[in-house]
CSV table of C-alpha atoms and ligand atoms in Angstrom, one decimal:
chain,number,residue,atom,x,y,z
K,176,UNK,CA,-15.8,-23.8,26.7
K,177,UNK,CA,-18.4,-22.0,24.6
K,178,UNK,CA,-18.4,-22.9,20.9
K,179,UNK,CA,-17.2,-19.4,19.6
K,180,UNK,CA,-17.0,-20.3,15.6
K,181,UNK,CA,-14.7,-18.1,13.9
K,182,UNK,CA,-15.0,-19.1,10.4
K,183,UNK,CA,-12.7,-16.8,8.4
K,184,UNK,CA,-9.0,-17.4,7.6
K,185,UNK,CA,-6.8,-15.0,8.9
K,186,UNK,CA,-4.6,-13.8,6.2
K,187,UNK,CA,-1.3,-13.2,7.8
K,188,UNK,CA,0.4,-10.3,6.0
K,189,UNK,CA,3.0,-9.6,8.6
K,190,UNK,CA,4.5,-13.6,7.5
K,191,UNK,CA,3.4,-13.4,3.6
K,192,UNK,CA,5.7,-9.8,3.7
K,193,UNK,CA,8.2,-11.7,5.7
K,194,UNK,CA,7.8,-14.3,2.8
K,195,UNK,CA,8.6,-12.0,0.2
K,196,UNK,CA,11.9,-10.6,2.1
K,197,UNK,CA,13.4,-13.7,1.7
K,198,UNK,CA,13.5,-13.4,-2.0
K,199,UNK,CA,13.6,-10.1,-1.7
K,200,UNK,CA,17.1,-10.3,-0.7
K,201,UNK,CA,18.6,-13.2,-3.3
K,202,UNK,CA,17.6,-10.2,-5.3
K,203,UNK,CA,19.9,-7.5,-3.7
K,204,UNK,CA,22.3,-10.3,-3.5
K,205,UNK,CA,22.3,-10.6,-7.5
K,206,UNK,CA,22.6,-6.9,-7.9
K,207,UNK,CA,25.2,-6.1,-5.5
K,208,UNK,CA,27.1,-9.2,-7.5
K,209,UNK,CA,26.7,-6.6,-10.2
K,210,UNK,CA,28.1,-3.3,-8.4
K,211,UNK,CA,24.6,-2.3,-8.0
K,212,UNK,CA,23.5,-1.5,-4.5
K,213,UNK,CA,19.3,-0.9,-4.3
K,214,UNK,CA,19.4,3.0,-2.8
K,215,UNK,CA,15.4,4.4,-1.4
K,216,UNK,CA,15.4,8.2,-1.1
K,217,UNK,CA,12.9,8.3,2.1
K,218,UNK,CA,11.7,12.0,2.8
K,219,UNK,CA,9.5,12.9,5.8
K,220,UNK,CA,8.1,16.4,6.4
K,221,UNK,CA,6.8,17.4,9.3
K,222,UNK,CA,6.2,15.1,12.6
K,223,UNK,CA,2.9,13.1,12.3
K,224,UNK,CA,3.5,10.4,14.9
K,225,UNK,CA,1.9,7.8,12.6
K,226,UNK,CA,4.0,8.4,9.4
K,227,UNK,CA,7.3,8.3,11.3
K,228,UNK,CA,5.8,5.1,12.9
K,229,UNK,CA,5.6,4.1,8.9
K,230,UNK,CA,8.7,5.1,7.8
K,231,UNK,CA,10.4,3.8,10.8
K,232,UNK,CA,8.9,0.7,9.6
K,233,UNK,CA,10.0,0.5,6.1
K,234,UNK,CA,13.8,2.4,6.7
K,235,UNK,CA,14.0,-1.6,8.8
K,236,UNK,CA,12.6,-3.2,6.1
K,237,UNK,CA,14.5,-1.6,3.6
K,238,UNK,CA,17.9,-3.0,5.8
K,239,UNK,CA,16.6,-6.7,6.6
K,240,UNK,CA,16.5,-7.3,2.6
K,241,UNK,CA,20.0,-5.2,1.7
K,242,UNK,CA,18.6,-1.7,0.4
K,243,UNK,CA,20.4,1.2,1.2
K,244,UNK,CA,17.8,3.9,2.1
K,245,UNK,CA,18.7,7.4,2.7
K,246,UNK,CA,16.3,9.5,5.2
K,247,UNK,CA,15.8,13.1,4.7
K,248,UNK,CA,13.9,14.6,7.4
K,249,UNK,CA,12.6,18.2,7.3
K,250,UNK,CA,10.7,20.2,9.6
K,251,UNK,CA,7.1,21.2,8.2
K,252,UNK,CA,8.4,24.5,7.5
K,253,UNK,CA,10.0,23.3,4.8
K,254,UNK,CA,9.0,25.3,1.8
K,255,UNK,CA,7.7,23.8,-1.5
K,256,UNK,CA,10.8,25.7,-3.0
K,257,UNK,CA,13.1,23.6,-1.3
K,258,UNK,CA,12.1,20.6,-1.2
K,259,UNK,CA,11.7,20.4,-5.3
K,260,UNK,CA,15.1,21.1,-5.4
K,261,UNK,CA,16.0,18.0,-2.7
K,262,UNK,CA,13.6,16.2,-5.2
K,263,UNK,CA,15.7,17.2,-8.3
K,264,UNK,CA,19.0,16.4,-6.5
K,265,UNK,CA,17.5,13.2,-5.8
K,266,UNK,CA,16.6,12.4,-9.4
K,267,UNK,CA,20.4,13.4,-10.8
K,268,UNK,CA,21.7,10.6,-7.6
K,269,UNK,CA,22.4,7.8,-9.8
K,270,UNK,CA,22.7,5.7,-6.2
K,271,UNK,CA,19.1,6.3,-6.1
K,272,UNK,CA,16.3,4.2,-7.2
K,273,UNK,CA,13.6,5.0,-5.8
K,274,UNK,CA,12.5,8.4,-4.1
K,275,UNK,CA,9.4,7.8,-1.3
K,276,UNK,CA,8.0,11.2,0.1
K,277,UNK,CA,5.6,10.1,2.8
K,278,UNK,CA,1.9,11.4,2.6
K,279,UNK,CA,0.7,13.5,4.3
K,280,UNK,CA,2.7,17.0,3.1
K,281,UNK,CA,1.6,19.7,5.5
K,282,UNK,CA,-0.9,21.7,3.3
K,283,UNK,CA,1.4,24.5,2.6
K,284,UNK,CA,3.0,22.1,0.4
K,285,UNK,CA,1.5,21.7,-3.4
K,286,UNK,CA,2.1,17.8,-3.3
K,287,UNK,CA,0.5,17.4,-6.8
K,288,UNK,CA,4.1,19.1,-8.1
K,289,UNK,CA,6.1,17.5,-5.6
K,290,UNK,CA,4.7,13.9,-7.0
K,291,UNK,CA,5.2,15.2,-10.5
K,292,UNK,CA,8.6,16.5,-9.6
K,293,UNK,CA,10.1,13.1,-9.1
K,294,UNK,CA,11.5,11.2,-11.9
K,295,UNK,CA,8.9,8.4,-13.2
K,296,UNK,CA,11.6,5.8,-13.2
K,297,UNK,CA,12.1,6.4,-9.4
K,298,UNK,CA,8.6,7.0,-8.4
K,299,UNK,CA,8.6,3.6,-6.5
K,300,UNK,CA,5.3,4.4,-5.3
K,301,UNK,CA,3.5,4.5,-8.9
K,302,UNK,CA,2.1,8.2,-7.7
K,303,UNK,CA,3.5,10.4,-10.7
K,304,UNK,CA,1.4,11.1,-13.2
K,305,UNK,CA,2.6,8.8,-15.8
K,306,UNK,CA,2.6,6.1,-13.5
K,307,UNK,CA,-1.2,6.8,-13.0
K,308,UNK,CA,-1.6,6.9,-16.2
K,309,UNK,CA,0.1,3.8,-17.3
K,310,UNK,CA,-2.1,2.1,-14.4
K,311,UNK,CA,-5.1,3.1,-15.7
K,312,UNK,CA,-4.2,2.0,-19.2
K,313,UNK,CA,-3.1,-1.8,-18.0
K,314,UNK,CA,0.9,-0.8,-18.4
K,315,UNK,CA,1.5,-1.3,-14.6
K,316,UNK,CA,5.2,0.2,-14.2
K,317,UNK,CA,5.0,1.1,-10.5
K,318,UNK,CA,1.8,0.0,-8.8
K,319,UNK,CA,0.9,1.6,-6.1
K,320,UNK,CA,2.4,0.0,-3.1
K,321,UNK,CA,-0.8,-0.7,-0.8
K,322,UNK,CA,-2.9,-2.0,-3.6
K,323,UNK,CA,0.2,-4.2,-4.9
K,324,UNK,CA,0.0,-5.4,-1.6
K,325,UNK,CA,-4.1,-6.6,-1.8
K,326,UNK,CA,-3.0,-7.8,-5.0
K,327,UNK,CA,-0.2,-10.2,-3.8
K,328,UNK,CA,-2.2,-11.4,-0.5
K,329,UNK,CA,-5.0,-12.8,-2.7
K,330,UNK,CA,-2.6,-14.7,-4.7
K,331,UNK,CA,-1.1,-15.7,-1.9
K,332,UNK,CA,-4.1,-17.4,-0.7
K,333,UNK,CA,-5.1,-18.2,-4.4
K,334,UNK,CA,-8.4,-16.5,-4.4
K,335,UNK,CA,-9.5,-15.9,-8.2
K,336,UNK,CA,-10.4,-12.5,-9.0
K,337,UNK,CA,-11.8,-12.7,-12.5
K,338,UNK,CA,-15.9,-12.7,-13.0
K,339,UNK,CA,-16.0,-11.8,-9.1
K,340,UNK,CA,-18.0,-8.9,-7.7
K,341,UNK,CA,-16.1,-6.8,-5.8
K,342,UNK,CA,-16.6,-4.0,-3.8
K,343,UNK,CA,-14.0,-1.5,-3.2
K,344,UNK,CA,-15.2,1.1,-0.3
K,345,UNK,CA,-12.9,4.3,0.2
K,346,UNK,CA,-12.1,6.2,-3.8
K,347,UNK,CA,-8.4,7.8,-2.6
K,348,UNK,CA,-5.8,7.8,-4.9
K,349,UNK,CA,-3.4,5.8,-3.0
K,350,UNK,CA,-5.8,3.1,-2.0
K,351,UNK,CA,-9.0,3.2,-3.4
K,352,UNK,CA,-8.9,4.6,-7.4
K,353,UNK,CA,-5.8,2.1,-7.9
K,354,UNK,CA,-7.1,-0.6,-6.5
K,355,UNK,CA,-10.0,-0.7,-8.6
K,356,UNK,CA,-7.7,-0.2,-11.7
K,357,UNK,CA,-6.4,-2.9,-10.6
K,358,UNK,CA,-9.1,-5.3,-9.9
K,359,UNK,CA,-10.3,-4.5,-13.4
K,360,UNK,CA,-7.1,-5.4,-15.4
K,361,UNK,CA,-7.7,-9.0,-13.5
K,362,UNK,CA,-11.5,-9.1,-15.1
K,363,UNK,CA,-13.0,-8.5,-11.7
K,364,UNK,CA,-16.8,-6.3,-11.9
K,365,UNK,CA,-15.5,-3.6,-9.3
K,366,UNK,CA,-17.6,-1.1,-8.0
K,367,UNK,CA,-16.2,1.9,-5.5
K,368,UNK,CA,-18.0,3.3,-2.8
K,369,UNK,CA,-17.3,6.4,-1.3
K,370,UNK,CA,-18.7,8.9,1.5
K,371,UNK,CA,-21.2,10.2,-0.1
K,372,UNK,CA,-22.3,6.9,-1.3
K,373,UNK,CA,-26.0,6.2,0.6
K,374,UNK,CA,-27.2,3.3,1.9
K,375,UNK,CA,-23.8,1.7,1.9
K,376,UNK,CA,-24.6,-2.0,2.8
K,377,UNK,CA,-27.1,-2.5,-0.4
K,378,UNK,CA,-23.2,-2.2,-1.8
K,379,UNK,CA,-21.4,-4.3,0.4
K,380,UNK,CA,-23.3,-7.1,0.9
K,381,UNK,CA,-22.8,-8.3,-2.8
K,382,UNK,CA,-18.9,-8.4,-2.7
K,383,UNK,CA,-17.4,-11.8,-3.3
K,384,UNK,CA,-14.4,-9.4,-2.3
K,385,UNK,CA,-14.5,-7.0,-0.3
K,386,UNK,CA,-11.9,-4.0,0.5
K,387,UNK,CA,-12.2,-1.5,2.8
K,388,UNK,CA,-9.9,1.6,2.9
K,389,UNK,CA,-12.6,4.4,4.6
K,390,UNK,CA,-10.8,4.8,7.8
K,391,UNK,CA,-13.9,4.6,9.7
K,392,UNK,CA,-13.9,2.3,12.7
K,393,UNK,CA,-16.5,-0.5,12.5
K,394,UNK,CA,-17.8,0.9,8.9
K,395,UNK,CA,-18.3,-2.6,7.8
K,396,UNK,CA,-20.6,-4.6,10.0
K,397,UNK,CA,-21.6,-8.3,10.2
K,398,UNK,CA,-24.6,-7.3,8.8
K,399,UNK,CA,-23.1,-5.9,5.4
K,400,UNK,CA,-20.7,-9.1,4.3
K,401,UNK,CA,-22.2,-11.6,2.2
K,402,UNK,CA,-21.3,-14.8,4.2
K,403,UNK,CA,-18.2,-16.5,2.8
K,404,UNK,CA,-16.9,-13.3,1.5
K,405,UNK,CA,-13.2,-12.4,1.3
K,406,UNK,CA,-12.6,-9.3,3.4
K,407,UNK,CA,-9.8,-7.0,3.3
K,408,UNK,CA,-9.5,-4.5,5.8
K,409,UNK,CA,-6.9,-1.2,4.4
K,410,UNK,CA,-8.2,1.2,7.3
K,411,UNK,CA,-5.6,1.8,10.3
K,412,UNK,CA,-7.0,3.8,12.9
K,413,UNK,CA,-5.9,4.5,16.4
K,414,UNK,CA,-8.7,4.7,19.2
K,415,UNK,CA,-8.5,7.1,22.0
K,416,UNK,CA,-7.1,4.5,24.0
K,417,UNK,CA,-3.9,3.6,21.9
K,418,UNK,CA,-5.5,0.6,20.5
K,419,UNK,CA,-5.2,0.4,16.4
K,420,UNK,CA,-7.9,-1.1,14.6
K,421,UNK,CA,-8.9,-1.2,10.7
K,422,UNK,CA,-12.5,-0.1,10.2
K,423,UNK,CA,-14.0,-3.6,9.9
K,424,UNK,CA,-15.5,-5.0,12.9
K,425,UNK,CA,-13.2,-7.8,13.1
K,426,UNK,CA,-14.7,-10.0,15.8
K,427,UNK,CA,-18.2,-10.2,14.5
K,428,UNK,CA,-17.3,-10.1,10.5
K,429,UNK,CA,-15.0,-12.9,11.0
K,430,UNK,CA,-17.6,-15.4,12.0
K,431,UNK,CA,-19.4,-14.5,8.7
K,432,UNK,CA,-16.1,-14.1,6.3
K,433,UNK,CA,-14.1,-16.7,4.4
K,434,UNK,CA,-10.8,-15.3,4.6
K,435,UNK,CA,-10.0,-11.8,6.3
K,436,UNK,CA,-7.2,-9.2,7.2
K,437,UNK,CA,-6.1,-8.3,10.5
K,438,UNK,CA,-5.2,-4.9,11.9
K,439,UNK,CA,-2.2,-4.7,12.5
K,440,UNK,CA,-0.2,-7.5,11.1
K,441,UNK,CA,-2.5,-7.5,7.6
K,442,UNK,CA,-2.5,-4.9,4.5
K,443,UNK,CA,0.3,-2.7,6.8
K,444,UNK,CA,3.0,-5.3,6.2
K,445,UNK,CA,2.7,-5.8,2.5
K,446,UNK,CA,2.4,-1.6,1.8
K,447,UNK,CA,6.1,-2.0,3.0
K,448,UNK,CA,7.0,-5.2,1.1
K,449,UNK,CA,5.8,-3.7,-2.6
K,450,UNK,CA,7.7,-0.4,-1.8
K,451,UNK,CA,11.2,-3.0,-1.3
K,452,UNK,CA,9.5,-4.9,-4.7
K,453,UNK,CA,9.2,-1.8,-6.2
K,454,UNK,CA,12.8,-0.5,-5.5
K,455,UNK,CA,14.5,-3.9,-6.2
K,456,UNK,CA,13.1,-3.6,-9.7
K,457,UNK,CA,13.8,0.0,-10.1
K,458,UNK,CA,17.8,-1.3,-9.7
K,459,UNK,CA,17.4,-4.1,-11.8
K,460,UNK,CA,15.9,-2.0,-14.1
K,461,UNK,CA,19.0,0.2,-13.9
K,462,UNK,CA,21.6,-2.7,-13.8
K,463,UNK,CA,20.2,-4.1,-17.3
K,464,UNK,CA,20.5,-0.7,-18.8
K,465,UNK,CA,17.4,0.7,-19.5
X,730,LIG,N1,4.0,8.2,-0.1
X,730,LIG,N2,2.6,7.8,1.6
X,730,LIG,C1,3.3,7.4,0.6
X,730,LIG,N3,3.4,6.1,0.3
X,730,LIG,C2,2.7,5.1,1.0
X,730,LIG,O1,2.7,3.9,0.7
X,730,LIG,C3,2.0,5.6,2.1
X,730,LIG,N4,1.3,4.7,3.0
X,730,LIG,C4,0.0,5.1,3.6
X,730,LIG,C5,0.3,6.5,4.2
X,730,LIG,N5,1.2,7.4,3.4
X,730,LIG,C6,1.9,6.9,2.4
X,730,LIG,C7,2.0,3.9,3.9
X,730,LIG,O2,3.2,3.7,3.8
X,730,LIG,C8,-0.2,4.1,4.6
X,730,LIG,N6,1.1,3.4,4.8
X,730,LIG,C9,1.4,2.5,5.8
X,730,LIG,C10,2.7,1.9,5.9
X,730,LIG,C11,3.0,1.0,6.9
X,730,LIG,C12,2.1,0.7,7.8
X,730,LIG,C13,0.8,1.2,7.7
X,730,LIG,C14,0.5,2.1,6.7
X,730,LIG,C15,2.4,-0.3,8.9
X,730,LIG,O3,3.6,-0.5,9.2
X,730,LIG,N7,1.4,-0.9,9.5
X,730,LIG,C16,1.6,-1.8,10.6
X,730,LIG,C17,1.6,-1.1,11.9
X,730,LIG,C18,0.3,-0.4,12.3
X,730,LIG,C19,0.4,0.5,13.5
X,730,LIG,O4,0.7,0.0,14.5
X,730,LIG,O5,0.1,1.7,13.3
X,730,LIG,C20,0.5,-2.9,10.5
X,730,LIG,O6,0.7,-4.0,11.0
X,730,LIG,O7,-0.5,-2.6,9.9
């Protein structure tokens, strides 16, 4: 057999989110011991195959750890009207904790009211305003669920963050802006790439960390990681011929890597783990009161 090295670690989010569950569910337990049942408000509009495929995947989640979740699905001729009154019905249901309206909205919809519709204390995925804004000021309340979920895999594997240069490629608001936020509150130098930014790789190649949310297949390149770097791959993108791949090149960056994320079964995982963290505290917040 031909010495292939691959060098990297392969950071197993599918069993780190599976992890989590575990204690995830002690936690319902405690609550329900309390009359307190964990309720997600799940709303999907419209039929984009890959966000049913997503919500699919956390409505399971959300019943292996004990969560009641409650799916309202409405055809993308919804109008904005209506569903800011589903939104306020679902902020007056005390058996709710956390309301989740999966993005993409079809464009009709104004999604910048819809996220500022929902009630801070249920916005489980940290989009609302004041969640931003408590984000950006180092109050985390709600952090953004696919960040969190960076977050917790490098603590899992007990990479330090602080004095480390990393590059964040990809400047979204549910990836990219957060996660940045968030690398800075841990004393990381972050920088953000984006699109428009030119010559990419000048970039790259000085991560100690890098993360990659572009949704460009093969963005990143051997050539671009610094070797030994940590390598966290956020992109999920399906190829004309059904396969789903993140938008590192996995086979030829993980010979050059220390540690890196798989697609599937790395960052996907753990987006659906923080939204469960996220609700459990939202009912413990509720159970003690406040
Ligand atoms: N409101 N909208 C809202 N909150 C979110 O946190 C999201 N996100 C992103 C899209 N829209 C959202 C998600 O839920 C991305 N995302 C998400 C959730 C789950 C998975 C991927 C993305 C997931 O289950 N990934 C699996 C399967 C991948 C596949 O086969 O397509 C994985 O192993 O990566």
């Amino acid at each position: 057999m031909k010495a292939e090295q691959s060098t990297a670690k392969i950071i197993d989010g599918k069993a780190v989110a599976r992890a989590m569950r575990d204690k995830q569910r002690a936690r319902v337990e405690a609550l329900m011991a309390k009359g307190v049942t964990p309720g997600l408000a799940v709303v999907l509009v419209g039929d984009n195959p890959a966000s049913a495929l997503y919500v699919s995947n956390k409505v399971k989640a959300c019943e292996a750890v004990g969560i009641k979740s409650i799916s309202h699905r409405h055809p993308a001729t919804i109008t904005n009207e209506e569903l800011l009154v589903l939104i306020g019905k679902l902020n007056a249901d005390p058996n709710v904790h956390g309301i989740l309206v999966q993005l993409p909205l079809p464009p009709h919809i104004d999604m910048a009211k819809v996220l500022e519709t929902i009630a801070p204390e249920k916005d489980v995925d940290g989009f609302h305003l004041y969640n931003v804004g408590a984000l950006v000021v180092g109050r985390q309340i709600f952090p953004p669920c696919t960040p969190y979920g960076v977050m917790n895999l490098l603590e899992h594997e007990n990479i330090p963050i602080e004095g480390r240069n990393v590059v964040v490629v990809g400047a979204s608001n549910i990836v990219g802006k957060p996660m940045a936020l968030m690398l800075m509150a841990r004393d990381a130098t972050v920088a953000i790439c984006h699109a428009k930014t030119r010559d990419l790789a000048q970039f790259t190649i000085l991560a100690d960390i890098l993360v990659v949310a572009a949704g460009v297949p093969k963005l990143i390149l051997p050539q671009m990681v610094k070797t030994g770097a940590v390598v966290i791959d956020v992109g999920i993108n399906r190829l004309p011929n059904g396969k789903v791949v993140g938008d590192v090149d996995f086979e030829g960056v993980s010979k050059k890597a220390s540690y890196i994320t798989p697609v599937p079964g790395g960052v996907g995982p753990m987006t659906i783990a923080m939204l469960l963290e996220n609700t459990i505290q939202s009912a413990e917040r509720t159970a003690e009161g406040h």
